[in-house]
């Protein structure tokens, strides 16, 4: 699940074909009608953004995340007829963007009159790293945009959506404050990462990513990491020049298993991060609180 942005021709053809199937499935094609229960239909590319939409929309929304399996990779995900039909009938589409979930962009482009929100564009970090669900100020902005768009779709609930967004953002801001306090308590602390998934989280905590550039570049480009970069990486751990190793627990390779084992043996903290909600977790705040708690524990 690296940030590489390759998309196969096969995947693109698949997205087009399943949409065509959905178009023939008997939908009225309106794309702007609420469900029979009056709930606003929201489709999100992943369960992370789906959980944010649920927090803002409350019981006034029906949220369907396309990816809700921790083992699924948005970079290689191939859409199904059900995905296309859900997107076609949605009133609001929420994706990550930034090259992360290109499969969803293809669905959204053909999904009629639904409102479309792209988290990467809303967050506007000025950074190429697309894992913006870890950019807490950016998540605040997404919550505000969700409240505004949902309010347009259901004006009678406009204040409710605004209040929900305010309550959600207060919890996000509390996490941001904790990260700032971590940085103040551990100034100049260095860490290494297996992938730059938690880039924004580390930046908020004012931690320095000491991962050798050649190591990161190889991971990003899905190529073999040069032996010299691996040795440099391991040396940082062996000599305890870094306080923690930030590990993408959803991408397991012999190399990641090796360096995680080395870090544990050396007494260097290992912090597992993920790209989708862990099994059994449905709440963004609860998930992110656990990630921050784990990071704080590793820095002690």
Coordinates of C-alpha atoms in Angstrom, one line a residue:
X1 CA 0.0 0.0 0.0
X2 CA 2.7 2.5 -0.9
X3 CA 1.9 5.8 -2.4
X4 CA 2.8 4.7 -5.9
X5 CA 0.3 6.0 -8.4
X6 CA 0.2 3.3 -11.1
X7 CA -3.2 2.3 -12.4
X8 CA -3.5 -0.6 -14.8
X9 CA -5.4 -0.4 -18.1
X10 CA -7.3 -3.5 -16.9
X11 CA -8.5 -1.7 -13.8
X12 CA -9.6 1.3 -15.8
X13 CA -11.5 -1.0 -18.2
X14 CA -13.1 -2.8 -15.3
X15 CA -14.3 0.4 -13.8
X16 CA -16.0 1.4 -17.1
X17 CA -17.5 -2.0 -17.6
X18 CA -19.0 -2.3 -14.1
X19 CA -20.5 1.1 -14.5
X20 CA -22.2 0.0 -17.7
X21 CA -23.6 -3.0 -15.9
X22 CA -24.9 -0.7 -13.1
X23 CA -26.6 1.6 -15.6
X24 CA -28.6 -1.4 -16.9
X25 CA -29.6 -2.6 -13.4
X26 CA -32.9 -0.7 -13.1
X27 CA -31.8 2.4 -11.2
X28 CA -33.8 5.5 -11.9
X29 CA -30.5 7.3 -12.7
X30 CA -31.5 10.4 -10.7
X31 CA -28.4 10.3 -8.5
X32 CA -30.0 13.0 -6.2
X33 CA -32.8 11.2 -4.5
X34 CA -32.7 10.3 -0.8
X35 CA -33.4 6.8 0.3
X36 CA -36.9 5.7 1.2
X37 CA -36.0 6.4 4.8
X38 CA -35.1 10.0 4.0
X39 CA -31.4 9.4 4.7
X40 CA -28.8 11.1 2.4
X41 CA -26.9 8.4 0.4
X42 CA -23.2 8.9 0.8
X43 CA -20.5 6.7 -0.8
X44 CA -16.9 7.0 0.3
X45 CA -13.9 5.4 -1.2
X46 CA -12.7 4.0 2.1
X47 CA -14.1 3.3 5.5
X48 CA -11.8 6.0 7.0
X49 CA -13.6 8.8 5.1
X50 CA -16.9 6.9 5.5
X51 CA -16.5 7.2 9.3
X52 CA -15.9 10.9 9.0
X53 CA -19.0 11.3 6.9
X54 CA -21.0 9.3 9.5
X55 CA -19.7 11.5 12.4
X56 CA -20.9 14.6 10.6
X57 CA -24.1 13.2 9.1
X58 CA -25.2 11.1 12.1
X59 CA -28.5 9.3 11.6
X60 CA -29.4 11.5 8.7
X61 CA -27.0 9.7 6.3
X62 CA -26.6 6.2 4.9
X63 CA -22.9 5.7 4.3
X64 CA -21.4 3.1 2.1
X65 CA -17.6 2.8 2.0
X66 CA -16.3 1.0 -1.1
X67 CA -13.2 -0.3 0.7
X68 CA -13.7 -1.6 4.2
X69 CA -11.4 -4.5 4.2
X70 CA -8.0 -4.0 5.9
X71 CA -6.3 -6.2 3.4
X72 CA -7.6 -4.3 0.3
X73 CA -5.2 -1.9 -1.5
X74 CA -6.8 1.2 -3.0
X75 CA -4.0 1.4 -5.5
X76 CA -5.0 -1.9 -7.2
X77 CA -8.6 -2.1 -6.2
X78 CA -11.0 -3.1 -9.1
X79 CA -14.5 -1.8 -8.8
X80 CA -17.6 -4.1 -8.9
X81 CA -21.0 -3.6 -10.4
X82 CA -22.3 -3.0 -6.8
X83 CA -19.8 -0.2 -6.3
X84 CA -20.8 1.4 -9.6
X85 CA -24.5 1.2 -8.7
X86 CA -24.0 2.7 -5.3
X87 CA -22.0 5.6 -6.7
X88 CA -24.6 6.1 -9.4
X89 CA -27.3 6.4 -6.9
X90 CA -25.4 8.4 -4.3
X91 CA -26.1 12.0 -3.5
X92 CA -22.7 12.7 -2.1
X93 CA -19.3 11.1 -3.1
X94 CA -16.3 11.4 -0.8
X95 CA -12.8 10.3 -1.9
X96 CA -9.3 10.7 -0.7
X97 CA -7.8 11.9 -4.0
X98 CA -4.1 12.8 -4.6
X99 CA -3.6 9.6 -6.6
X100 CA -4.5 7.3 -3.7
X101 CA -7.9 6.0 -4.9
X102 CA -8.0 6.5 -8.6
X103 CA -10.6 3.8 -9.0
X104 CA -13.1 6.0 -7.2
X105 CA -12.5 8.9 -9.5
X106 CA -13.5 6.9 -12.5
X107 CA -16.8 6.0 -10.7
X108 CA -17.4 9.6 -9.6
X109 CA -16.8 10.9 -13.1
X110 CA -19.8 8.9 -14.3
X111 CA -22.0 9.2 -11.3
X112 CA -24.5 11.8 -12.5
X113 CA -25.4 14.8 -10.4
X114 CA -24.0 13.7 -7.0
X115 CA -22.0 16.3 -5.0
X116 CA -18.3 15.3 -5.0
X117 CA -15.8 16.0 -2.3
X118 CA -12.0 15.2 -2.5
X119 CA -10.2 15.2 0.8
X120 CA -6.7 15.8 -0.7
X121 CA -8.0 18.9 -2.5
X122 CA -9.8 20.2 0.5
X123 CA -6.9 19.7 2.9
X124 CA -4.6 21.6 0.5
X125 CA -1.5 20.7 2.4
X126 CA 0.9 21.8 -0.3
X127 CA 2.5 18.4 0.1
X128 CA 2.5 15.5 -2.3
X129 CA 1.9 12.9 0.4
X130 CA -1.7 11.7 -0.2
X131 CA -2.4 10.1 3.1
X132 CA -4.3 13.1 4.3
X133 CA -6.5 11.3 6.8
X134 CA -3.5 11.7 9.1
X135 CA -3.5 15.5 8.4
X136 CA -5.7 16.5 11.3
X137 CA -6.2 20.1 10.3
X138 CA -7.1 18.8 6.9
X139 CA -9.7 16.4 8.4
X140 CA -11.3 19.4 10.1
X141 CA -11.7 21.1 6.7
X142 CA -13.3 18.0 5.3
X143 CA -15.7 17.9 8.2
X144 CA -16.7 21.5 7.5
X145 CA -17.2 20.7 3.8
X146 CA -19.3 17.7 4.6
X147 CA -21.5 19.7 6.9
X148 CA -22.0 22.3 4.2
X149 CA -22.8 19.9 1.4
X150 CA -25.1 17.7 3.6
X151 CA -26.9 20.9 4.6
X152 CA -27.5 21.8 1.0
X153 CA -28.9 18.3 0.4
X154 CA -31.1 18.4 3.5
X155 CA -31.7 22.0 4.6
X156 CA -33.9 21.0 7.5
X157 CA -30.9 19.3 9.1
X158 CA -28.3 22.0 8.3
X159 CA -27.8 23.1 11.9
X160 CA -27.5 19.5 13.1
X161 CA -24.8 18.8 10.5
X162 CA -22.9 22.0 11.6
X163 CA -23.2 21.0 15.3
X164 CA -22.0 17.5 14.5
X165 CA -19.0 18.8 12.6
X166 CA -18.2 21.2 15.5
X167 CA -18.3 18.3 18.0
X168 CA -16.2 16.1 15.8
X169 CA -13.6 18.8 15.1
X170 CA -13.2 19.5 18.9
X171 CA -12.1 15.9 19.3
X172 CA -9.7 16.1 16.3
X173 CA -8.3 19.4 17.7
X174 CA -7.7 17.7 21.0
X175 CA -5.6 15.0 19.2
X176 CA -3.7 17.7 17.4
X177 CA -2.9 19.4 20.7
X178 CA -1.6 16.1 22.1
X179 CA 0.7 15.7 19.1
X180 CA 2.0 19.2 19.6
X181 CA 2.7 18.4 23.3
X182 CA 4.6 15.3 22.2
X183 CA 6.8 17.4 20.0
X184 CA 7.4 19.9 22.8
X185 CA 8.3 17.1 25.2
X186 CA 10.6 15.3 22.7
X187 CA 12.2 18.0 20.6
X188 CA 14.3 16.8 17.7
X189 CA 13.3 13.1 18.2
X190 CA 14.1 11.0 15.2
X191 CA 12.1 8.0 13.8
X192 CA 12.2 5.7 10.8
X193 CA 9.2 4.5 8.8
X194 CA 8.6 1.5 6.6
X195 CA 6.3 3.7 4.5
X196 CA 5.4 7.4 4.7
X197 CA 1.8 6.6 5.6
X198 CA 1.8 8.6 8.9
X199 CA 3.8 11.5 7.4
X200 CA 1.3 14.2 8.6
X201 CA 1.0 12.7 12.0
X202 CA 4.7 12.8 12.5
X203 CA 4.9 16.4 11.3
X204 CA 2.2 17.4 13.8
X205 CA 4.3 15.8 16.5
X206 CA 7.4 17.6 15.2
X207 CA 9.3 14.4 14.8
X208 CA 12.1 14.0 12.3
X209 CA 11.8 11.2 9.7
X210 CA 15.3 9.9 9.5
X211 CA 14.5 7.2 7.0
X212 CA 17.3 7.1 4.3
X213 CA 16.0 8.7 1.1
X214 CA 17.0 5.8 -1.1
X215 CA 15.0 3.5 1.2
X216 CA 11.8 5.7 1.0
X217 CA 12.2 6.2 -2.8
X218 CA 12.4 2.5 -3.4
X219 CA 9.3 1.8 -1.3
X220 CA 7.4 4.6 -3.0
X221 CA 8.3 3.3 -6.5
X222 CA 7.7 -0.3 -5.5
X223 CA 11.2 -1.4 -6.3
X224 CA 13.8 -3.3 -4.3
X225 CA 15.5 -1.2 -1.6
X226 CA 19.2 -0.9 -2.3
X227 CA 21.4 -2.9 0.1
X228 CA 23.2 0.2 1.2
X229 CA 20.0 1.9 2.2
X230 CA 18.8 -1.2 4.1
X231 CA 22.1 -1.3 6.0
X232 CA 21.9 2.4 6.8
X233 CA 18.3 2.0 8.0
X234 CA 19.3 -1.0 10.3
X235 CA 22.2 0.9 11.6
X236 CA 20.0 3.7 12.8
X237 CA 18.0 1.1 14.8
X238 CA 21.0 -0.8 16.1
X239 CA 22.7 2.3 17.4
X240 CA 19.4 3.7 18.7
X241 CA 19.7 6.9 16.8
X242 CA 16.0 6.7 16.4
X243 CA 13.3 6.5 19.1
X244 CA 10.7 4.6 17.1
X245 CA 9.9 2.7 14.0
X246 CA 6.6 3.6 12.4
X247 CA 5.3 0.5 10.6
X248 CA 2.5 0.2 8.1
X249 CA 0.9 -2.9 9.5
X250 CA -1.1 -3.5 6.3
X251 CA 2.0 -4.0 4.1
X252 CA 4.0 -7.0 5.3
X253 CA 7.2 -8.0 3.4
X254 CA 10.3 -9.9 4.5
X255 CA 12.1 -6.6 4.8
X256 CA 9.4 -5.0 7.1
X257 CA 9.3 -8.1 9.2
X258 CA 13.1 -8.0 9.5
X259 CA 13.4 -4.4 10.6
X260 CA 10.4 -4.6 13.0
X261 CA 12.0 -7.6 14.6
X262 CA 15.3 -5.8 14.9
X263 CA 13.7 -2.8 16.4
X264 CA 11.9 -4.8 19.0
X265 CA 15.1 -6.7 19.9
X266 CA 17.0 -3.4 20.2
X267 CA 14.3 -1.8 22.5
X268 CA 13.2 0.7 19.8
X269 CA 9.5 1.3 20.0
X270 CA 7.4 0.0 17.1
X271 CA 4.2 1.9 16.2
X272 CA 1.8 0.2 13.9
X273 CA -0.3 2.5 11.6
X274 CA -2.8 1.5 9.0
X275 CA -4.5 3.0 5.9
X276 CA -8.0 1.7 6.7
X277 CA -9.9 1.2 9.9
X278 CA -8.7 -1.9 11.8
X279 CA -11.1 -4.8 12.1
X280 CA -13.9 -4.0 14.5
X281 CA -13.3 -0.3 14.5
X282 CA -15.8 2.1 13.0
X283 CA -15.0 5.4 14.7
X284 CA -12.3 7.7 13.3
X285 CA -11.7 9.4 16.6
X286 CA -11.3 6.1 18.5
X287 CA -8.9 4.8 15.8
X288 CA -6.8 8.0 15.7
X289 CA -6.7 8.2 19.5
X290 CA -5.2 4.7 19.6
X291 CA -2.6 5.7 17.0
X292 CA -1.6 8.7 19.0
X293 CA -1.5 6.7 22.2
X294 CA 0.8 4.2 20.6
X295 CA 3.1 6.9 19.4
X296 CA 3.2 8.6 22.8
X297 CA 4.1 5.2 24.4
X298 CA 6.9 4.6 22.0
X299 CA 8.5 8.0 22.7
X300 CA 8.6 7.6 26.5

